[in-house]
């Protein structure tokens, strides 16, 4: 069972570079999310999607973009990387709807360093 | 808006001692309640969840949590700590009445002292 798969696991970027973090899930979940986790700061929601073609901002969307062309994939794009974007990024997914508990399934994370 | 508080950002226990991690939520209607665990350099995984019915919920690795509506709490316990329990623990909620995003608490880091 693959669940939620994130790539790459590690990446070092120079200031101003761009990159895409990939996320794929094979559980047919309609909702997908991107979080960032900084030391001692818990999880902060960057963007989320309620289905293919629909995305919305979370708490900390600045400097990021997302797209959702299929149910399975939810890539996160970093444009003009800045040191403040050094973090661990987690992709997650769940099913949502009335009567559904909606527990999240997480990927293993992508550790990004911007120098 | 719903919120989740976890008392104590760091908790240390001796191996074999009781583990108690506290979680309180703010909501007039009891939500779905979750505990997630994050081991070092890994993603979060579901430890246990409360949906409805029996208020004492058992999870993986010997953990359990009790939903107390009157106290708006969902504290996590384990009778005897093991070294492998050292991890970050997150309490989370999601409203039952309508779909909304899962709200996470700030997390509690558990250390187990040999």
Short mmCIF file of C-alpha atoms in Angstrom, two decimals:
data_model
loop_
_atom_site.label_atom_id
_atom_site.label_comp_id
_atom_site.label_asym_id
_atom_site.label_seq_id
_atom_site.Cartn_x
_atom_site.Cartn_y
_atom_site.Cartn_z
CA UNK A 1 0.00 0.00 0.00
CA UNK A 2 1.67 3.22 -1.16
CA UNK A 3 -0.70 5.69 0.55
CA UNK A 4 0.70 9.20 0.17
CA UNK A 5 4.00 9.48 -1.67
CA UNK A 6 6.17 12.59 -1.62
CA UNK A 7 9.24 13.37 -3.68
CA UNK A 8 11.95 14.44 -3.22
CA UNK A 9 12.73 13.57 0.39
CA UNK A 10 15.56 16.08 0.60
CA UNK A 11 16.49 19.10 -1.47
CA UNK A 12 18.83 22.05 -1.16
CA UNK A 13 17.97 25.18 -3.12
CA UNK A 14 19.75 28.45 -3.67
CA UNK A 15 17.92 31.70 -2.99
CA UNK A 16 15.79 32.63 -5.98
CA UNK A 17 15.57 29.14 -7.45
CA UNK A 18 12.25 27.42 -8.04
CA UNK A 19 11.16 23.85 -7.56
CA UNK A 20 8.15 21.59 -7.32
CA UNK A 21 7.42 19.16 -4.52
CA UNK A 22 5.45 16.22 -5.81
CA UNK A 23 2.64 14.48 -3.94
CA UNK A 24 0.54 11.54 -5.05
CA UNK A 25 -2.06 9.45 -3.26
CA UNK A 26 -3.65 6.18 -4.31
CA UNK A 27 -6.57 6.07 -1.88
CA UNK A 28 -9.02 8.00 -4.09
CA UNK A 29 -9.28 10.74 -1.46
CA UNK A 30 -11.02 13.89 -2.60
CA UNK A 31 -9.17 16.24 -0.24
CA UNK A 32 -5.43 16.91 -0.30
CA UNK A 33 -3.28 19.28 1.76
CA UNK A 34 0.16 20.76 2.05
CA UNK A 35 1.58 21.59 5.46
CA UNK A 36 4.90 22.94 6.57
CA UNK A 37 6.46 22.07 9.89
CA UNK A 38 9.09 24.25 11.53
CA UNK A 39 10.87 23.21 14.75
CA UNK A 40 8.57 23.66 17.74
CA UNK A 41 5.89 25.34 15.62
CA UNK A 42 3.52 22.50 14.86
CA UNK A 43 1.87 22.19 11.46
CA UNK A 44 0.81 25.13 9.35
CA UNK A 45 -1.52 24.67 6.39
CA UNK A 46 -0.19 26.12 3.14
CA UNK A 47 -2.81 25.10 0.56
CA UNK A 48 -5.51 22.53 0.23
CA UNK A 49 -7.74 21.08 -2.46
CA UNK A 50 -11.25 19.68 -2.25
CA UNK A 51 -11.09 17.97 -5.61
CA UNK A 52 -9.56 18.12 -9.07
CA UNK A 53 -9.49 21.68 -10.36
CA UNK A 54 -10.28 23.26 -6.97
CA UNK A 55 -7.67 24.69 -4.61
CA UNK A 56 -7.71 27.18 -1.76
CA UNK A 57 -5.28 29.00 0.50
CA UNK A 58 -4.44 27.91 4.00
CA UNK A 59 -2.71 29.90 6.75
CA UNK A 60 0.64 30.51 5.05
CA UNK A 61 0.23 30.50 1.23
CA UNK A 62 2.64 33.30 0.30
CA UNK A 63 5.51 32.14 -1.89
CA UNK A 64 3.76 28.93 -2.94
CA UNK A 65 1.44 27.75 -5.68
CA UNK A 66 -0.49 24.55 -6.19
CA UNK A 67 -2.53 22.84 -8.85
CA UNK A 68 -4.80 19.80 -8.84
CA UNK A 69 -5.37 18.44 -12.31
CA UNK A 70 -6.14 14.90 -11.15
CA UNK A 71 -7.55 13.29 -8.02
CA UNK A 72 -4.22 11.59 -7.34
CA UNK A 73 -1.69 14.42 -7.66
CA UNK A 74 -1.21 17.68 -5.78
CA UNK A 75 2.15 19.33 -6.53
CA UNK A 76 3.44 22.30 -4.53
CA UNK A 77 5.43 24.90 -6.43
CA UNK A 78 7.96 27.18 -4.75
CA UNK A 79 8.76 30.26 -6.78
CA UNK A 80 11.82 32.35 -5.96
CA UNK A 81 12.92 30.34 -2.94
CA UNK A 82 13.77 32.27 0.22
CA UNK A 83 15.55 31.15 3.42
CA UNK A 84 12.22 31.49 5.26
CA UNK A 85 10.96 28.55 3.21
CA UNK A 86 13.49 26.22 4.79
CA UNK A 87 11.21 23.69 6.42
CA UNK A 88 9.82 20.18 6.31
CA UNK A 89 6.84 19.89 4.01
CA UNK A 90 4.12 17.30 4.45
CA UNK A 91 1.44 16.31 2.01
CA UNK A 92 -1.73 14.72 3.38
CA UNK A 93 -5.05 13.48 2.11
CA UNK A 94 -8.43 12.40 3.43
CA UNK A 95 -11.98 11.66 2.47
CA UNK A 96 -14.48 14.24 3.58
CA UNK A 97 -18.21 14.51 3.87
CA UNK A 98 -21.02 14.16 6.34
CA UNK A 99 -20.56 11.11 8.52
CA UNK A 100 -16.95 10.63 7.49
CA UNK A 101 -14.41 11.04 10.26
CA UNK A 102 -11.86 12.47 7.85
CA UNK A 103 -8.64 11.36 9.48
CA UNK A 104 -5.60 12.50 7.56
CA UNK A 105 -3.04 10.27 5.91
CA UNK A 106 0.41 11.80 5.65
CA UNK A 107 3.40 11.38 3.41
CA UNK A 108 6.87 10.97 4.91
CA UNK A 109 7.84 14.57 4.30
CA UNK A 110 10.18 16.59 2.11
CA UNK A 111 13.02 18.39 3.86
CA UNK A 112 13.90 21.60 2.02
CA UNK A 113 16.85 23.86 2.77
CA UNK A 114 17.24 27.23 1.07
CA UNK A 115 20.74 28.72 1.22
CA UNK B 1 -13.43 29.06 15.40
CA UNK B 2 -12.35 25.77 16.86
CA UNK B 3 -9.02 25.50 18.61
CA UNK B 4 -6.96 22.81 20.26
CA UNK B 5 -4.62 23.26 23.19
CA UNK B 6 -2.04 20.82 24.45
CA UNK B 7 -0.71 21.50 27.92
CA UNK B 8 3.06 21.12 27.98
CA UNK B 9 5.19 21.41 24.86
CA UNK B 10 7.69 18.96 26.40
CA UNK B 11 6.96 16.05 28.72
CA UNK B 12 9.57 13.72 30.22
CA UNK B 13 8.77 10.42 31.88
CA UNK B 14 10.86 7.55 33.14
CA UNK B 15 10.72 4.23 31.35
CA UNK B 16 7.89 2.23 32.86
CA UNK B 17 6.07 5.28 34.22
CA UNK B 18 2.61 6.51 33.26
CA UNK B 19 2.36 8.69 30.18
CA UNK B 20 -0.27 11.46 30.27
CA UNK B 21 -0.52 13.97 27.43
CA UNK B 22 -3.24 16.56 27.74
CA UNK B 23 -5.55 17.88 25.02
CA UNK B 24 -8.46 20.28 25.28
CA UNK B 25 -10.62 21.60 22.49
CA UNK B 26 -12.98 24.53 22.18
CA UNK B 27 -16.28 23.63 20.59
CA UNK B 28 -19.90 23.68 21.71
CA UNK B 29 -20.54 20.48 19.78
CA UNK B 30 -18.15 17.56 20.33
CA UNK B 31 -16.04 17.10 17.22
CA UNK B 32 -14.21 14.10 15.85
CA UNK B 33 -11.03 13.80 17.92
CA UNK B 34 -7.67 12.39 16.91
CA UNK B 35 -4.22 11.76 18.27
CA UNK B 36 -1.33 11.55 15.82
CA UNK B 37 2.24 10.48 16.55
CA UNK B 38 5.34 11.62 14.70
CA UNK B 39 8.52 9.65 15.21
CA UNK B 40 11.82 11.40 14.42
CA UNK B 41 12.24 12.17 10.74
CA UNK B 42 8.92 10.60 9.81
CA UNK B 43 5.46 11.74 8.85
CA UNK B 44 2.46 11.75 11.17
CA UNK B 45 0.46 8.59 11.69
CA UNK B 46 -2.88 8.10 13.35
CA UNK B 47 -2.62 6.79 16.90
CA UNK B 48 -6.33 6.68 17.69
CA UNK B 49 -9.59 8.50 17.08
CA UNK B 50 -12.90 9.17 18.77
CA UNK B 51 -16.01 9.34 16.63
CA UNK B 52 -19.01 8.37 18.75
CA UNK B 53 -20.07 5.85 21.37
CA UNK B 54 -17.65 4.51 23.97
CA UNK B 55 -15.65 7.37 25.41
CA UNK B 56 -12.53 5.32 26.11
CA UNK B 57 -10.70 4.70 22.86
CA UNK B 58 -7.84 2.29 22.42
CA UNK B 59 -5.13 2.88 19.88
CA UNK B 60 -1.90 1.38 18.67
CA UNK B 61 1.14 0.64 20.85
CA UNK B 62 -0.85 0.46 24.09
CA UNK B 63 -2.12 4.05 24.02
CA UNK B 64 -5.64 5.03 24.89
CA UNK B 65 -7.58 8.25 25.26
CA UNK B 66 -10.76 9.23 27.04
CA UNK B 67 -13.26 11.71 25.70
CA UNK B 68 -14.78 13.83 28.47
CA UNK B 69 -17.49 16.09 27.12
CA UNK B 70 -17.93 18.03 30.36
CA UNK B 71 -14.24 18.91 30.38
CA UNK B 72 -13.88 19.25 26.56
CA UNK B 73 -10.84 17.04 26.90
CA UNK B 74 -9.29 14.09 25.10
CA UNK B 75 -6.19 13.20 27.12
CA UNK B 76 -3.83 10.49 25.90
CA UNK B 77 -2.45 7.91 28.31
CA UNK B 78 -0.25 4.84 28.38
CA UNK B 79 0.27 2.86 31.61
CA UNK B 80 3.95 2.13 31.10
CA UNK B 81 6.27 4.18 28.90
CA UNK B 82 8.74 2.50 26.60
CA UNK B 83 11.83 4.05 25.06
CA UNK B 84 10.24 3.66 21.64
CA UNK B 85 7.41 6.01 22.67
CA UNK B 86 9.72 9.02 22.42
CA UNK B 87 8.08 11.13 19.70
CA UNK B 88 5.98 14.21 18.98
CA UNK B 89 2.27 13.82 19.70
CA UNK B 90 -0.42 15.96 18.10
CA UNK B 91 -4.04 16.24 19.15
CA UNK B 92 -6.45 17.22 16.37
CA UNK B 93 -10.17 17.85 15.87
CA UNK B 94 -12.63 18.03 13.00
CA UNK B 95 -16.24 19.24 13.31
CA UNK B 96 -18.95 16.62 12.87
CA UNK B 97 -21.68 18.99 11.81
CA UNK B 98 -20.18 20.11 8.54
CA UNK B 99 -17.05 19.47 6.64
CA UNK B 100 -14.14 21.59 7.74
CA UNK B 101 -10.44 21.22 7.90
CA UNK B 102 -8.69 19.23 10.60
CA UNK B 103 -7.32 21.58 13.29
CA UNK B 104 -4.09 20.53 14.97
CA UNK B 105 -2.79 21.37 18.39
CA UNK B 106 0.79 22.63 18.74
CA UNK B 107 2.14 19.22 19.71
CA UNK B 108 3.83 17.72 22.75
CA UNK B 109 7.31 16.25 22.59
CA UNK B 110 7.60 13.16 24.76
CA UNK B 111 10.98 12.09 26.11
CA UNK B 112 11.45 8.76 27.86
CA UNK B 113 14.30 8.54 30.35
CA UNK B 114 15.93 5.15 30.84
#
